[in-house]
JSON list of C-alpha atoms in Angstrom, two decimals:
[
{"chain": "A", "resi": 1, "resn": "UNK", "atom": "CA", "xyz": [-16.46, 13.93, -6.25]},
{"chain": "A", "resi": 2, "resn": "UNK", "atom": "CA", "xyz": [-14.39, 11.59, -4.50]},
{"chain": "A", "resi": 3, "resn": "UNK", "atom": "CA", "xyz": [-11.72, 12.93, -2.12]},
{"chain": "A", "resi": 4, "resn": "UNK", "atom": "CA", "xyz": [-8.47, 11.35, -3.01]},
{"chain": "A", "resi": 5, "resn": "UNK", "atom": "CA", "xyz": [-6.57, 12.35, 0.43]},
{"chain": "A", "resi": 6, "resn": "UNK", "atom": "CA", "xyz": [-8.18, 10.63, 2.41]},
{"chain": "A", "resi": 7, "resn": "UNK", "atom": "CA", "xyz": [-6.35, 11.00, 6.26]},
{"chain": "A", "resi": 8, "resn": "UNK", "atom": "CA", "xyz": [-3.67, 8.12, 6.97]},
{"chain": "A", "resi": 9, "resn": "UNK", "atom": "CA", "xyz": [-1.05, 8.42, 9.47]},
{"chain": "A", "resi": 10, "resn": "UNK", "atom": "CA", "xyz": [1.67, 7.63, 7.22]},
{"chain": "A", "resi": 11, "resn": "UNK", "atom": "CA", "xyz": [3.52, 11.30, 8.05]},
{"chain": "A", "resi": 12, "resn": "UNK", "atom": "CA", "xyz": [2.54, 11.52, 11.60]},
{"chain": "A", "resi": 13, "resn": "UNK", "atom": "CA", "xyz": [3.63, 8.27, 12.62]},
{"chain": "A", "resi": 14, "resn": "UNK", "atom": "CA", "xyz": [6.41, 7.99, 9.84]},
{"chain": "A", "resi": 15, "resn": "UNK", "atom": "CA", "xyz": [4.93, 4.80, 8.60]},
{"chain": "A", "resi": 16, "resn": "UNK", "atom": "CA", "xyz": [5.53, 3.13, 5.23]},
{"chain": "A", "resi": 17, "resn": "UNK", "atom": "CA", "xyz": [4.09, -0.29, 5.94]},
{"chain": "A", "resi": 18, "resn": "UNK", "atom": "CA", "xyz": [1.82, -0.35, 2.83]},
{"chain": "A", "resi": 19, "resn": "UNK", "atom": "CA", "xyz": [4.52, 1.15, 0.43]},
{"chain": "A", "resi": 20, "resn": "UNK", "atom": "CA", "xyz": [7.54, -1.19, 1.63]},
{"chain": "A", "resi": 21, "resn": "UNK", "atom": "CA", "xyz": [6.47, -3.26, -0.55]},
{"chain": "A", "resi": 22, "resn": "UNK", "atom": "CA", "xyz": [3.42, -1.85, -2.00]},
{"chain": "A", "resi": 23, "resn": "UNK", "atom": "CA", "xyz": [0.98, -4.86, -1.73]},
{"chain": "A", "resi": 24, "resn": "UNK", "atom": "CA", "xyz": [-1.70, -5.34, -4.19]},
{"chain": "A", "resi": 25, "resn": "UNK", "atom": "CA", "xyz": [-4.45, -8.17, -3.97]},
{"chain": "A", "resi": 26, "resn": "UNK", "atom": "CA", "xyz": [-3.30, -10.97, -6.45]},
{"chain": "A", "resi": 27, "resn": "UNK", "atom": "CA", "xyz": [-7.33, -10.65, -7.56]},
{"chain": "A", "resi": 28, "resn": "UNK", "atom": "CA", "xyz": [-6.57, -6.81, -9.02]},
{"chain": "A", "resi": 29, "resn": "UNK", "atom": "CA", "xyz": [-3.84, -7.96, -10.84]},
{"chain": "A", "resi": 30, "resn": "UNK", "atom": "CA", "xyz": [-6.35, -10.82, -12.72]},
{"chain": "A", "resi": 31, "resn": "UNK", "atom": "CA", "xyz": [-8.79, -8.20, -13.13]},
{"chain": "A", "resi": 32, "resn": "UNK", "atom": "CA", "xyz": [-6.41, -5.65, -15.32]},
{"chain": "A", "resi": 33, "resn": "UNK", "atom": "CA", "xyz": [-4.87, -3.55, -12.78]},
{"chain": "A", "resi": 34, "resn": "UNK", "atom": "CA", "xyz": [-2.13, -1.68, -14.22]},
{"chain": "A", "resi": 35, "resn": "UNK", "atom": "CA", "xyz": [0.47, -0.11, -12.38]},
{"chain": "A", "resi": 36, "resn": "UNK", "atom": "CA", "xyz": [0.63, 4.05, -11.83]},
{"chain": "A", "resi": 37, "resn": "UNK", "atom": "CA", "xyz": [1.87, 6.37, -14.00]},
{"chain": "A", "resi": 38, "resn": "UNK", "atom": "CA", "xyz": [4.48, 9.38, -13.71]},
{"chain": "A", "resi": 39, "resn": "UNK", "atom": "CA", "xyz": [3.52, 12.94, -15.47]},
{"chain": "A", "resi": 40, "resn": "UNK", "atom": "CA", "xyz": [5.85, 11.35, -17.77]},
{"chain": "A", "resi": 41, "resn": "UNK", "atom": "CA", "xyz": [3.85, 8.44, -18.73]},
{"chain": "A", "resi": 42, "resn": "UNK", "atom": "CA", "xyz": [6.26, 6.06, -16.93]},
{"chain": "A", "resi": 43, "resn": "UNK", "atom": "CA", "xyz": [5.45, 3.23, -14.08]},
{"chain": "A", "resi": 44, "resn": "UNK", "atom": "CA", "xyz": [6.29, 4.27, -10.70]},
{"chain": "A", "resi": 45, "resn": "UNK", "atom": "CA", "xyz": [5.82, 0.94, -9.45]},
{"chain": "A", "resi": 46, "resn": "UNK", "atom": "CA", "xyz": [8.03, -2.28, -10.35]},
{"chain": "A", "resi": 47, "resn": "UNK", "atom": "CA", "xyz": [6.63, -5.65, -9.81]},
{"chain": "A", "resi": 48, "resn": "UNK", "atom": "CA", "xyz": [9.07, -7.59, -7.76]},
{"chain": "A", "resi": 49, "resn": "UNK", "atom": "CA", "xyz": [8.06, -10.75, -8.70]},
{"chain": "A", "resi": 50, "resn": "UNK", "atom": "CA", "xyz": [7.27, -12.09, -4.77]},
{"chain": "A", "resi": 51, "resn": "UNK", "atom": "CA", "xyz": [3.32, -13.52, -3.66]},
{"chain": "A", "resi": 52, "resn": "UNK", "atom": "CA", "xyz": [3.09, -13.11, 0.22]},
{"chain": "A", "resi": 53, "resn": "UNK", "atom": "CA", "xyz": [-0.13, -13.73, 2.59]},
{"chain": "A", "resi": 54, "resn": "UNK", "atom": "CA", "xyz": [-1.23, -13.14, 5.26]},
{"chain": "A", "resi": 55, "resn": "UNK", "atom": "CA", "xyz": [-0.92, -15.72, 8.12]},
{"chain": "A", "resi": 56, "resn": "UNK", "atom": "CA", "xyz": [-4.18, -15.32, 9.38]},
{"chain": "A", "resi": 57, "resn": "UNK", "atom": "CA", "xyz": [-5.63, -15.76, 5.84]},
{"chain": "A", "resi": 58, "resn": "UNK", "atom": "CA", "xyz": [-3.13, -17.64, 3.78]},
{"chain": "A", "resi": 59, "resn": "UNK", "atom": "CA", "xyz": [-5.76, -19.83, 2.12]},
{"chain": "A", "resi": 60, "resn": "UNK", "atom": "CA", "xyz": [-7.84, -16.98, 0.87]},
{"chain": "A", "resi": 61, "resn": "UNK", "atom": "CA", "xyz": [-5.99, -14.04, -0.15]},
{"chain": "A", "resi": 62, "resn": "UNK", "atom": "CA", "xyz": [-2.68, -13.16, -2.05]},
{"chain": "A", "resi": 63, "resn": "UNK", "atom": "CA", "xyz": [-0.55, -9.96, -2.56]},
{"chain": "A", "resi": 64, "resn": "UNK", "atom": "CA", "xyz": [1.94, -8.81, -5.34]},
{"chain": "A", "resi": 65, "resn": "UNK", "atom": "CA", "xyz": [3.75, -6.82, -4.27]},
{"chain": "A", "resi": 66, "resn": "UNK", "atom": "CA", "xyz": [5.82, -4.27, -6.44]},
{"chain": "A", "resi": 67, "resn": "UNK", "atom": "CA", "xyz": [8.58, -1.90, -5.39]},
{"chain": "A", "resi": 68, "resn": "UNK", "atom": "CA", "xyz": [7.83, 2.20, -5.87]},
{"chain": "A", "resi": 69, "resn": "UNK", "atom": "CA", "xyz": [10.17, 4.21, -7.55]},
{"chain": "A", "resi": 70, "resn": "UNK", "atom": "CA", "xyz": [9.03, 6.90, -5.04]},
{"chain": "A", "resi": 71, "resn": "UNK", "atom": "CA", "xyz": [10.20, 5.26, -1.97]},
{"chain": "A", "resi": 72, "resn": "UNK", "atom": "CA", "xyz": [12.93, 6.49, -0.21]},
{"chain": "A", "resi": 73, "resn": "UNK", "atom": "CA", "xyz": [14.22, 3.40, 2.05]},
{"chain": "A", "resi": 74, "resn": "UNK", "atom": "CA", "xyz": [16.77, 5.31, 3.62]},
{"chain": "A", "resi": 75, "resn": "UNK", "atom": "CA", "xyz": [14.18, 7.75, 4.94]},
{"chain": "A", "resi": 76, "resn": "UNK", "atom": "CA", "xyz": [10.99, 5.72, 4.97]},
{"chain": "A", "resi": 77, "resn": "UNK", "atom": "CA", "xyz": [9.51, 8.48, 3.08]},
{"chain": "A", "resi": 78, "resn": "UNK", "atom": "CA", "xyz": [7.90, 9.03, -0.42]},
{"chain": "A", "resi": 79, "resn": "UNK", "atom": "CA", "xyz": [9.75, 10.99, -2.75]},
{"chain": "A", "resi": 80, "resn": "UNK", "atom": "CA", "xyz": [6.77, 12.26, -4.57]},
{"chain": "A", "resi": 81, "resn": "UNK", "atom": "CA", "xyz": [4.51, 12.68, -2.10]},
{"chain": "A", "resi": 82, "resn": "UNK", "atom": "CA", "xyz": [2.64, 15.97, -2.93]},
{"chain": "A", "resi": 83, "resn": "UNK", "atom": "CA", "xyz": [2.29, 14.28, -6.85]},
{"chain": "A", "resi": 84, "resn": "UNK", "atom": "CA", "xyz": [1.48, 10.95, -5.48]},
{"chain": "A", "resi": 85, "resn": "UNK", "atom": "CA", "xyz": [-0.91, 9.02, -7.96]},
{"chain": "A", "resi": 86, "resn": "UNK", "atom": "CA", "xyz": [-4.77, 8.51, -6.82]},
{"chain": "A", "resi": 87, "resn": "UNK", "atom": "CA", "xyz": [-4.29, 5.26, -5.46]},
{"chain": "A", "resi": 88, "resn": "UNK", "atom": "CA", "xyz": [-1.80, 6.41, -3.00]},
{"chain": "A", "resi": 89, "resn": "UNK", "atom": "CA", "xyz": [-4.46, 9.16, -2.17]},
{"chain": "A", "resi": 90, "resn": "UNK", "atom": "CA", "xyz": [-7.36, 6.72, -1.60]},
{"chain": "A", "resi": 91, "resn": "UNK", "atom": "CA", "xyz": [-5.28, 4.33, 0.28]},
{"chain": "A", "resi": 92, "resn": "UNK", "atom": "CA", "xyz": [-5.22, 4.23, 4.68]},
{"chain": "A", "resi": 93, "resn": "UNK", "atom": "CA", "xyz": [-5.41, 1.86, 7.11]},
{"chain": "A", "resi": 94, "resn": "UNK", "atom": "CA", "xyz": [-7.81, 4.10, 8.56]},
{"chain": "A", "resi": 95, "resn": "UNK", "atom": "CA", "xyz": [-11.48, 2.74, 8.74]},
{"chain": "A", "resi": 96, "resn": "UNK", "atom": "CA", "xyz": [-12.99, 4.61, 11.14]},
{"chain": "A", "resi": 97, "resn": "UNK", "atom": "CA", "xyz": [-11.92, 8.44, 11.52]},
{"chain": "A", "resi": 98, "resn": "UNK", "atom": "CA", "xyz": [-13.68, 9.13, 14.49]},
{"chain": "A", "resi": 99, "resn": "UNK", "atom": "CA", "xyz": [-12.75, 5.78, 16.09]},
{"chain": "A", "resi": 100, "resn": "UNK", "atom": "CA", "xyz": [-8.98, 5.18, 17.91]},
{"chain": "A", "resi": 101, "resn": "UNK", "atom": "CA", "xyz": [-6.52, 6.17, 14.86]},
{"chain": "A", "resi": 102, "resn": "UNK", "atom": "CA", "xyz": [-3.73, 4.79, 16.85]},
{"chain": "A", "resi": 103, "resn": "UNK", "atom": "CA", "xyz": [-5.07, 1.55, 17.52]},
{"chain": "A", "resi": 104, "resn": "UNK", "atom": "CA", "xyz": [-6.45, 0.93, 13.75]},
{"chain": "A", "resi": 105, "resn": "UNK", "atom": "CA", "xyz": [-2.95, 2.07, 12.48]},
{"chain": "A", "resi": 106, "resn": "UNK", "atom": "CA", "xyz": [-1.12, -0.56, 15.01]},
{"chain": "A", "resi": 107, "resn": "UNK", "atom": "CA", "xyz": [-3.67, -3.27, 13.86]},
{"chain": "A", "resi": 108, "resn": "UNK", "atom": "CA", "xyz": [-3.14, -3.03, 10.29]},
{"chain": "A", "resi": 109, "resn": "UNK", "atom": "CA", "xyz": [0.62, -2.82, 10.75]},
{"chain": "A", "resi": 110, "resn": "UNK", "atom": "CA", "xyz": [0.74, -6.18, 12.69]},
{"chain": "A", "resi": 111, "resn": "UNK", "atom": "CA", "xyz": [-0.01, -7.91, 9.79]},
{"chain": "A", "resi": 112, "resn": "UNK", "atom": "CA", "xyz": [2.61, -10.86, 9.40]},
{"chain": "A", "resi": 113, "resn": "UNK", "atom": "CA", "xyz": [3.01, -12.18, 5.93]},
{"chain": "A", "resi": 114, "resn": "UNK", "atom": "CA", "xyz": [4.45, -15.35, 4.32]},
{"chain": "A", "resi": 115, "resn": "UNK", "atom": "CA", "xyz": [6.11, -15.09, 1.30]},
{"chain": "A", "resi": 116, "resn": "UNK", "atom": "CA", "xyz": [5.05, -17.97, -1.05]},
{"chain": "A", "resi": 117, "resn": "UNK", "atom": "CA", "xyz": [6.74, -17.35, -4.38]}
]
């Protein structure tokens, strides 16, 4: 079984760089990714309509990037985080757990992006 909370330092650090915006690979999207669901049924993410890359790799890869419903952007936090769906769960910037968790986190959060559409 797959173990959906996987360690991030999103809470430690107070980081929300991958949920302000959430990005998704443009490639996902092509490929039928659909959007998270609520207990409700509803989406908890809105597509916002915007295409950014990255600098260093703006000829090969694209993001979508949607806003979540679950975001606080006052606070930085997410709303729902106990409930979050399994994506959220699966999701860190953390490659290596026994390797410098500071220095991934700062590396993945240096990411510049240019927004194309």
């Amino acid at each position: 079984m797959e173990d959906f909370n996987k360690h991030a330092p999103c809470l430690d650090k107070s980081c929300s760089f991958c949920c302000n915006p959430v990005k998704i690979n443009q490639r996902a999207i092509r490929y039928g990714f659909e959007s998270p669901i609520d207990k409700d049924g509803n989406k908890i993410w809105e597509e916002t309509g915007e295409v950014f890359a990255p600098e260093d790799r703006i000829d090969t890869d694209r993001v979508v990037t949607f806003d979540c419903i679950n975001y606080d952007k006052d606070t930085g936090k997410c709303l729902g985080y106990e409930n979050r769906p399994e994506i959220c769960r699966n999701t860190t910037c953390i490659k290596d757990e026994e390797g410098n968790i500071d220095e991934q986190q700062r590396k993945a959060t240096e990411v510049n992006f240019i927004k194309l559409k």
